[in-house]
mmCIF file of C-alpha atoms in Angstrom:
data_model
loop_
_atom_site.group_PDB
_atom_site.id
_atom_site.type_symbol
_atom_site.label_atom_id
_atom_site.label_comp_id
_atom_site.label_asym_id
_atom_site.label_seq_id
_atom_site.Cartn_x
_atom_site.Cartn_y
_atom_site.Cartn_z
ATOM 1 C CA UNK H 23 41.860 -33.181 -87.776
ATOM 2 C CA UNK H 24 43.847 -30.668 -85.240
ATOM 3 C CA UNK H 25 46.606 -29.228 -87.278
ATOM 4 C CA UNK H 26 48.667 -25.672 -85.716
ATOM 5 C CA UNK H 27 47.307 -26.029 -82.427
ATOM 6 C CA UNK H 28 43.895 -25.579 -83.747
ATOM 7 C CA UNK H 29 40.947 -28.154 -83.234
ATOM 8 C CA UNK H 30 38.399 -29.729 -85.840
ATOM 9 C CA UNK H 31 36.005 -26.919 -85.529
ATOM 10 C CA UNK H 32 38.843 -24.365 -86.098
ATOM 11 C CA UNK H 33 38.927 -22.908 -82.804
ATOM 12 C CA UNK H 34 41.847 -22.513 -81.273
ATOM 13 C CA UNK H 35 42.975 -24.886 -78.549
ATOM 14 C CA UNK H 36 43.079 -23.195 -74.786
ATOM 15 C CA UNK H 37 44.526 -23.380 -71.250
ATOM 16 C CA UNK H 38 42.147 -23.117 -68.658
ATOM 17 C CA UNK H 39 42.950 -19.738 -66.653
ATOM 18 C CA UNK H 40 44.132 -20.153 -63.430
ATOM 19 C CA UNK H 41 41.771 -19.216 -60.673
ATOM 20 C CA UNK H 42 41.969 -16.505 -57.902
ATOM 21 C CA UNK H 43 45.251 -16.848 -55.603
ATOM 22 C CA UNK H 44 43.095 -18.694 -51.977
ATOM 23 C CA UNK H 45 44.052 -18.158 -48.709
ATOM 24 C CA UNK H 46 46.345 -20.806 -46.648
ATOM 25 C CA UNK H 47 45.412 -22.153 -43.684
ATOM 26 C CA UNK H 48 46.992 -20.021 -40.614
ATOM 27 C CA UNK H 49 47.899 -23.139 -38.024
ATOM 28 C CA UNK H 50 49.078 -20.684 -35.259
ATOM 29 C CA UNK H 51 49.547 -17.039 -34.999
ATOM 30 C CA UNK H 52 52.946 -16.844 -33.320
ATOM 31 C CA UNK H 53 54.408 -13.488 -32.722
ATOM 32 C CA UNK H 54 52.147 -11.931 -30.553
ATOM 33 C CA UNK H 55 54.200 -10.104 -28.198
ATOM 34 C CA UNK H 56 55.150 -5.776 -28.051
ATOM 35 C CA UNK H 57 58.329 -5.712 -30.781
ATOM 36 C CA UNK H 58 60.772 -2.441 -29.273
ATOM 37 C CA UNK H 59 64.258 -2.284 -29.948
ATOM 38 C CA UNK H 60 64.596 -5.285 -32.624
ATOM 39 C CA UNK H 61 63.714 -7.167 -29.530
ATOM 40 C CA UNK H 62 59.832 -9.397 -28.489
ATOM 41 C CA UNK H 63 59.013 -8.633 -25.267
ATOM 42 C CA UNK H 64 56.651 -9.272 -23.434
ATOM 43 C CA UNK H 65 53.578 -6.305 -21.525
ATOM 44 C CA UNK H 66 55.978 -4.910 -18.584
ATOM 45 C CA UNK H 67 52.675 -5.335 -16.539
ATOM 46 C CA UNK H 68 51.958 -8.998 -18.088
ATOM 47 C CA UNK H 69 48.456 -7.737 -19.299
ATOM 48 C CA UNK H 70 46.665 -9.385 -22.743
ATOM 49 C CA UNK H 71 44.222 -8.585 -24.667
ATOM 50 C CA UNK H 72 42.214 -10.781 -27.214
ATOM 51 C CA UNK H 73 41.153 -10.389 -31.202
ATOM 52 C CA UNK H 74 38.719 -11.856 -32.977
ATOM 53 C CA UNK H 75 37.427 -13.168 -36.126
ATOM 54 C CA UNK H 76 34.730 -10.541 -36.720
ATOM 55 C CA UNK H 77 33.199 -13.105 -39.143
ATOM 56 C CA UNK H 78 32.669 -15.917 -36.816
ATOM 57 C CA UNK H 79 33.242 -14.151 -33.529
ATOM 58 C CA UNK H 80 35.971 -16.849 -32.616
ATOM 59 C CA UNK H 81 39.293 -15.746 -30.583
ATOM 60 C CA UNK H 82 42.399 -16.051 -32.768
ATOM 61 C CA UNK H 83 44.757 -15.203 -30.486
ATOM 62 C CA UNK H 84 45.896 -13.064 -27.284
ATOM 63 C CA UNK H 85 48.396 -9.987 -27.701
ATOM 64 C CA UNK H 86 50.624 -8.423 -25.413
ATOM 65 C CA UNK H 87 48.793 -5.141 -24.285
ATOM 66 C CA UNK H 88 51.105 -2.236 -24.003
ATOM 67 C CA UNK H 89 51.224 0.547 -21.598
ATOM 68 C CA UNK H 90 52.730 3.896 -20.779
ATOM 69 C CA UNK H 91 55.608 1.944 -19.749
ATOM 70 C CA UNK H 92 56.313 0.125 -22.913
ATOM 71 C CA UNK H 93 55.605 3.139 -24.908
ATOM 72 C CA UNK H 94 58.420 5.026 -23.059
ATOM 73 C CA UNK H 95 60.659 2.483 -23.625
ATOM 74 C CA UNK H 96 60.002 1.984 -27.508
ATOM 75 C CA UNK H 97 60.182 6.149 -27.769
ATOM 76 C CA UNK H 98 63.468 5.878 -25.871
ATOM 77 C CA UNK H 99 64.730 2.770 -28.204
ATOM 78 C CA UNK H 100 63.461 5.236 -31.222
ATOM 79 C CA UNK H 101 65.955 8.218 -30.205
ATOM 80 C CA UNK H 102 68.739 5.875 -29.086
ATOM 81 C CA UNK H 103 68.654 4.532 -32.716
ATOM 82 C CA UNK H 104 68.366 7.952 -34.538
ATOM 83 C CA UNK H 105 71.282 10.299 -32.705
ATOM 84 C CA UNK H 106 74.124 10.592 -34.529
ATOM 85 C CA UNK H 107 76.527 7.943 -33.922
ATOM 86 C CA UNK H 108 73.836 4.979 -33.736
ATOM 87 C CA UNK H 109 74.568 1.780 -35.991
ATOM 88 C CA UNK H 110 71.578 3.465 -38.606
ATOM 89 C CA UNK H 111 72.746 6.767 -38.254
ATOM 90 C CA UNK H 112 76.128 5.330 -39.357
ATOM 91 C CA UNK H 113 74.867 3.030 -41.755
ATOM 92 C CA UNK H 114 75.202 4.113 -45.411
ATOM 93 C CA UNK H 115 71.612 5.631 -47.542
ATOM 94 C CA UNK H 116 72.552 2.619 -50.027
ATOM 95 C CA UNK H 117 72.564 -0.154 -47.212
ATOM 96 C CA UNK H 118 69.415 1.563 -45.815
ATOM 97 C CA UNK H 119 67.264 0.894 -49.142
ATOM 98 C CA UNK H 120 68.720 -2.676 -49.244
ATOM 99 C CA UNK H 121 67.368 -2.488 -45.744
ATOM 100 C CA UNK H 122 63.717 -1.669 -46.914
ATOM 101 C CA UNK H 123 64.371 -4.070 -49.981
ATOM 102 C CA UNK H 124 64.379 -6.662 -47.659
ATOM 103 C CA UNK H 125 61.535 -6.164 -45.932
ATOM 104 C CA UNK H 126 59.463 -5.926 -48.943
ATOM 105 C CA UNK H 127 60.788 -9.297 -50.397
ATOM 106 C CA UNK H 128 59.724 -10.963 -46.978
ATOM 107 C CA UNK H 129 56.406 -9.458 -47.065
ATOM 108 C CA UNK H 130 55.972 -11.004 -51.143
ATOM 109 C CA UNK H 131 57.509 -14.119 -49.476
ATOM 110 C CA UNK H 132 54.623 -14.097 -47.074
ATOM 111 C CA UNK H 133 51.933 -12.281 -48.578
ATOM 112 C CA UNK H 134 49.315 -15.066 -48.959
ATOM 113 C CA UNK H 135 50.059 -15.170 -45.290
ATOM 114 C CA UNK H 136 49.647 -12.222 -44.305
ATOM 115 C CA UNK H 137 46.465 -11.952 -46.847
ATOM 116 C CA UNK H 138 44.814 -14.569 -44.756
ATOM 117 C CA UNK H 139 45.588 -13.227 -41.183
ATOM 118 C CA UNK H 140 44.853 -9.480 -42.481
ATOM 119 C CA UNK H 141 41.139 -10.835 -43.407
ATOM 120 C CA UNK H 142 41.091 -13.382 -39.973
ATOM 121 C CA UNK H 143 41.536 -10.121 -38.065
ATOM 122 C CA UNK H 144 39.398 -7.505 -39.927
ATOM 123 C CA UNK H 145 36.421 -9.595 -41.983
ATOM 124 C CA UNK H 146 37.826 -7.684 -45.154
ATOM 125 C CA UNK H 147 37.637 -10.188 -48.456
ATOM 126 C CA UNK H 148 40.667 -11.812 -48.973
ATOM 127 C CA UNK H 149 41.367 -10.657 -52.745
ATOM 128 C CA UNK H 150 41.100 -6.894 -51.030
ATOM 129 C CA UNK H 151 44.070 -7.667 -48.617
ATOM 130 C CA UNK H 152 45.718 -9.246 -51.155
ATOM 131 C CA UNK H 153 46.079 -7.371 -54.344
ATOM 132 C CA UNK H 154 45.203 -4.051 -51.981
ATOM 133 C CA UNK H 155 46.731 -4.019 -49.362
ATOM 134 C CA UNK H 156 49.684 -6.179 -49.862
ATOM 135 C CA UNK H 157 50.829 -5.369 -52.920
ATOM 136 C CA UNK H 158 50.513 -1.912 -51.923
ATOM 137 C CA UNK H 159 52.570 -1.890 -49.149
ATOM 138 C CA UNK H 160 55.255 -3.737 -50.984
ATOM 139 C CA UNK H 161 55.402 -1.245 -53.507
ATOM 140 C CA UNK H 162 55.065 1.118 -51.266
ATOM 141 C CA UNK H 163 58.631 -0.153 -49.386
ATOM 142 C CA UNK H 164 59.938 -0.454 -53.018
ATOM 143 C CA UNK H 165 59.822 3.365 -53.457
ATOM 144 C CA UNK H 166 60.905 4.180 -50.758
ATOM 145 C CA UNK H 167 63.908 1.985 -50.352
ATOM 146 C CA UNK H 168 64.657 3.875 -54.252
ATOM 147 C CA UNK H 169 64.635 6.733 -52.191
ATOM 148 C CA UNK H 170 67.358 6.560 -49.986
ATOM 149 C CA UNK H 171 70.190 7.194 -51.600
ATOM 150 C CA UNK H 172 68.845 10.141 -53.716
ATOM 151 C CA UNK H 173 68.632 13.124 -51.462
ATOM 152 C CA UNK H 174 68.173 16.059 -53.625
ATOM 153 C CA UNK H 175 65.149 18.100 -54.681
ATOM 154 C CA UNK H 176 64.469 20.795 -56.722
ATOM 155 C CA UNK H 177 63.808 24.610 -55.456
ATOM 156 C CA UNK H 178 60.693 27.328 -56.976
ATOM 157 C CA UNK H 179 60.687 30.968 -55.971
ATOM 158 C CA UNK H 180 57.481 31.650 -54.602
ATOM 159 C CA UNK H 181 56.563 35.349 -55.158
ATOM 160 C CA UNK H 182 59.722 38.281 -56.028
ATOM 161 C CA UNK H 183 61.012 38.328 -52.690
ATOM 162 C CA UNK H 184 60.391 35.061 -50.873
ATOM 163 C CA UNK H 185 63.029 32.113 -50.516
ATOM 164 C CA UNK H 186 63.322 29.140 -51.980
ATOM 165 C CA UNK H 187 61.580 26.284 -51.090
ATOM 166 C CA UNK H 188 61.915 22.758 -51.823
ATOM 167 C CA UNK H 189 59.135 20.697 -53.768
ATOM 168 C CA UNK H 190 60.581 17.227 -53.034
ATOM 169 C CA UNK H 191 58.708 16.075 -50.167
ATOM 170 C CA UNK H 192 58.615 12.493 -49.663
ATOM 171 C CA UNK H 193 55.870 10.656 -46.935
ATOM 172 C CA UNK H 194 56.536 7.009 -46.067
ATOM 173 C CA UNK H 195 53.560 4.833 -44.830
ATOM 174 C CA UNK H 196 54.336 3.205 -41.679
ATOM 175 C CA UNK H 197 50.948 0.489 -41.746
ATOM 176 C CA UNK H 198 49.398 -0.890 -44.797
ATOM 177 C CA UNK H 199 46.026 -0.634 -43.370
ATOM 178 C CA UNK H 200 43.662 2.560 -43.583
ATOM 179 C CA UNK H 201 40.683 3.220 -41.359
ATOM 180 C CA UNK H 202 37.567 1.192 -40.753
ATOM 181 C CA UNK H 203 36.115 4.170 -42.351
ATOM 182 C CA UNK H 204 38.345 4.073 -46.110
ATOM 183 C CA UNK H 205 40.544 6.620 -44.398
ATOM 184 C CA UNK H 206 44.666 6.281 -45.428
ATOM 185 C CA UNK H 207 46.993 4.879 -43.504
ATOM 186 C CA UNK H 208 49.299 6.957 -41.081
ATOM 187 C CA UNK H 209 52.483 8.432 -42.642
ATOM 188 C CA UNK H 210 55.590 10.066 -41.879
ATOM 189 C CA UNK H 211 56.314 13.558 -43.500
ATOM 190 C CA UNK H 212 60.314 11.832 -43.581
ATOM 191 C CA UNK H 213 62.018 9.607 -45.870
ATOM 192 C CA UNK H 214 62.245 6.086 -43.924
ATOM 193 C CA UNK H 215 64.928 5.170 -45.436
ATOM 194 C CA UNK H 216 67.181 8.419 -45.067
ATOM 195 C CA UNK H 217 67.139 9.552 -41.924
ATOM 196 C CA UNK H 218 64.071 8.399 -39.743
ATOM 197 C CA UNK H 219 64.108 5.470 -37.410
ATOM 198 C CA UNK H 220 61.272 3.371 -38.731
ATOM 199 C CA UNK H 221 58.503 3.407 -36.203
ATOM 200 C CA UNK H 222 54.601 1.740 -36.265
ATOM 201 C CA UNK H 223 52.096 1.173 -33.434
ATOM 202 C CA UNK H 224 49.249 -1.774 -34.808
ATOM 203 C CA UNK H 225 45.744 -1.012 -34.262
ATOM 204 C CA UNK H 226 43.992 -1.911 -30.740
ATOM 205 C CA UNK H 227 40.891 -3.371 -32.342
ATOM 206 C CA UNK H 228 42.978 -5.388 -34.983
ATOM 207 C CA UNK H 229 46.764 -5.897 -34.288
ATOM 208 C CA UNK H 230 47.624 -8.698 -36.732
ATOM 209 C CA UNK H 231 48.984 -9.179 -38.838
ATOM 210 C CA UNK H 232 51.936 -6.075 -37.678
ATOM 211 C CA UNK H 233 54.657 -8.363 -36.551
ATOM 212 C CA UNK H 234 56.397 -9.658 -39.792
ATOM 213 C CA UNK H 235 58.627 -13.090 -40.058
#
C-alpha cells in the first residue's frame, strides 16, 4: 500500500532525471557575410572561403573572406564610433550595460544554437560548448554589462615616494573561444561597456558561430 508518496517496499517514489540538454538540428547557417559598422556586407573583392565539419570532413558553409580593405574599413567604423560625439560616446554607462544585457539574453536565447554550430565548426563535444563555452561567455557579458556604470577604483602607494596607482583593472573578452591549444581567449585591457567600441575578428580556421541573431 503507497501511503506519503512512498511505495510498498518503503522506498520513496522518484522522477526520472532529465537527460543531458542535445543539440538541434542547424537547417542553414545564414549569416555568413564580414559584419562592420552594424552593417553585413559582403568581401569588397567578392572572395569566399569554406569551413568544415572536422568530424566528417563535410562543407557547412562558405564565408565572406576579408581583406586589407575590409579591415580598414571596420578600423575606420571602430574610431568613427568611439570619438567623442558618436551616438556610444553619447550614450549613457547605464544604457551601455543594458546594451551588453542584451546581448547576453540573445546568446541564452540561442545557446543550444550556437552549442551545435560551435561543435559543427570545431569537432569539440557538444556539452563542452555548452556549459563551457556558452555559459561562460554569457556570464562573462553579465559582468561586464555590471560594470559600466561603476567607474571607480581604489588607489595603493607603492613604495614612500611613488604615486598612486589604481588596482581596478577590468579585461573584457571579445570571443568565447580559446586556442586549439587550451590557450584563453583574446581580451581587451578596457571596460566594453564604458568606453571601448566593442570590436572581434572570428577565427580563419573556424569562423562560426561569431555572427549572433
Amino acid at each position: 500500500m503507497e501511503q506519503n508518496g512512498t511505495k510498498e517496499n518503503g522506498r520513496s517514489e522518484e522522477t526520472p532525471a532529465p537527460g543531458p540538454p542535445q543539440p538541434v538540428h542547424v537547417q542553414e547557417i545564414r549569416f555568413t557575410k564580414i559584419f562592420i559598422d552594424n552593417k553585413w556586407v559582403q568581401s569588397s573583392r567578392g572572395r569566399t572561403f569554406a569551413t568544415f565539419n572536422p568530424a566528417t570532413g563535410c562543407k557547412l558553409c562558405e564565408v565572406e573572406e576579408a581583406d586589407e580593405e575590409d579591415v580598414d574599413k571596420a578600423v575606420a567604423a571602430a574610431k568613427a564610433a568611439g570619438r567623442r560625439g558618436s551616438a556610444w560616446q553619447r550614450m549613457d554607462a547605464c544604457s551601455r550595460g543594458k546594451l551588453l544585457h542584451r546581448l547576453a539574453d540573445l546568446v541564452e536565447r540561442d545557446r543550444l544554437l550556437l552549442a551545435t554550430v560551435e561543435t559543427l565548426d570545431t569537432g569539440k563535444p557538444f556539452l563542452q560548448s555548452l556549459f563551457i563555452d556558452l555559459d561562460g561567455s554569457i556570464k562573462t557579458l553579465r559582468y561586464y554589462a555590471g560594470w559600466s556604470d561603476k567607474i571607480h577604483g581604489k588607489s595603493l602607494r607603492v613604495g614612500e615616494c611613488s604615486q598612486p596607482q589604481q588596482t581596478q583593472e577590468v579585461l573584457v573578452f571579445t570571443d568565447w573561444r580559446g586556442g586549439s591549444d587550451g590557450s584563453p581567449p583574446p581580451c581587451s585591457p578596457e571596460p566594453t561597456g564604458v568606453s571601448c567600441v566593442p570590436a572581434g575578428q572570428p577565427l580563419d580556421k573556424t569562423p562560426l558561430p561569431f555572427p549572433l541573431d
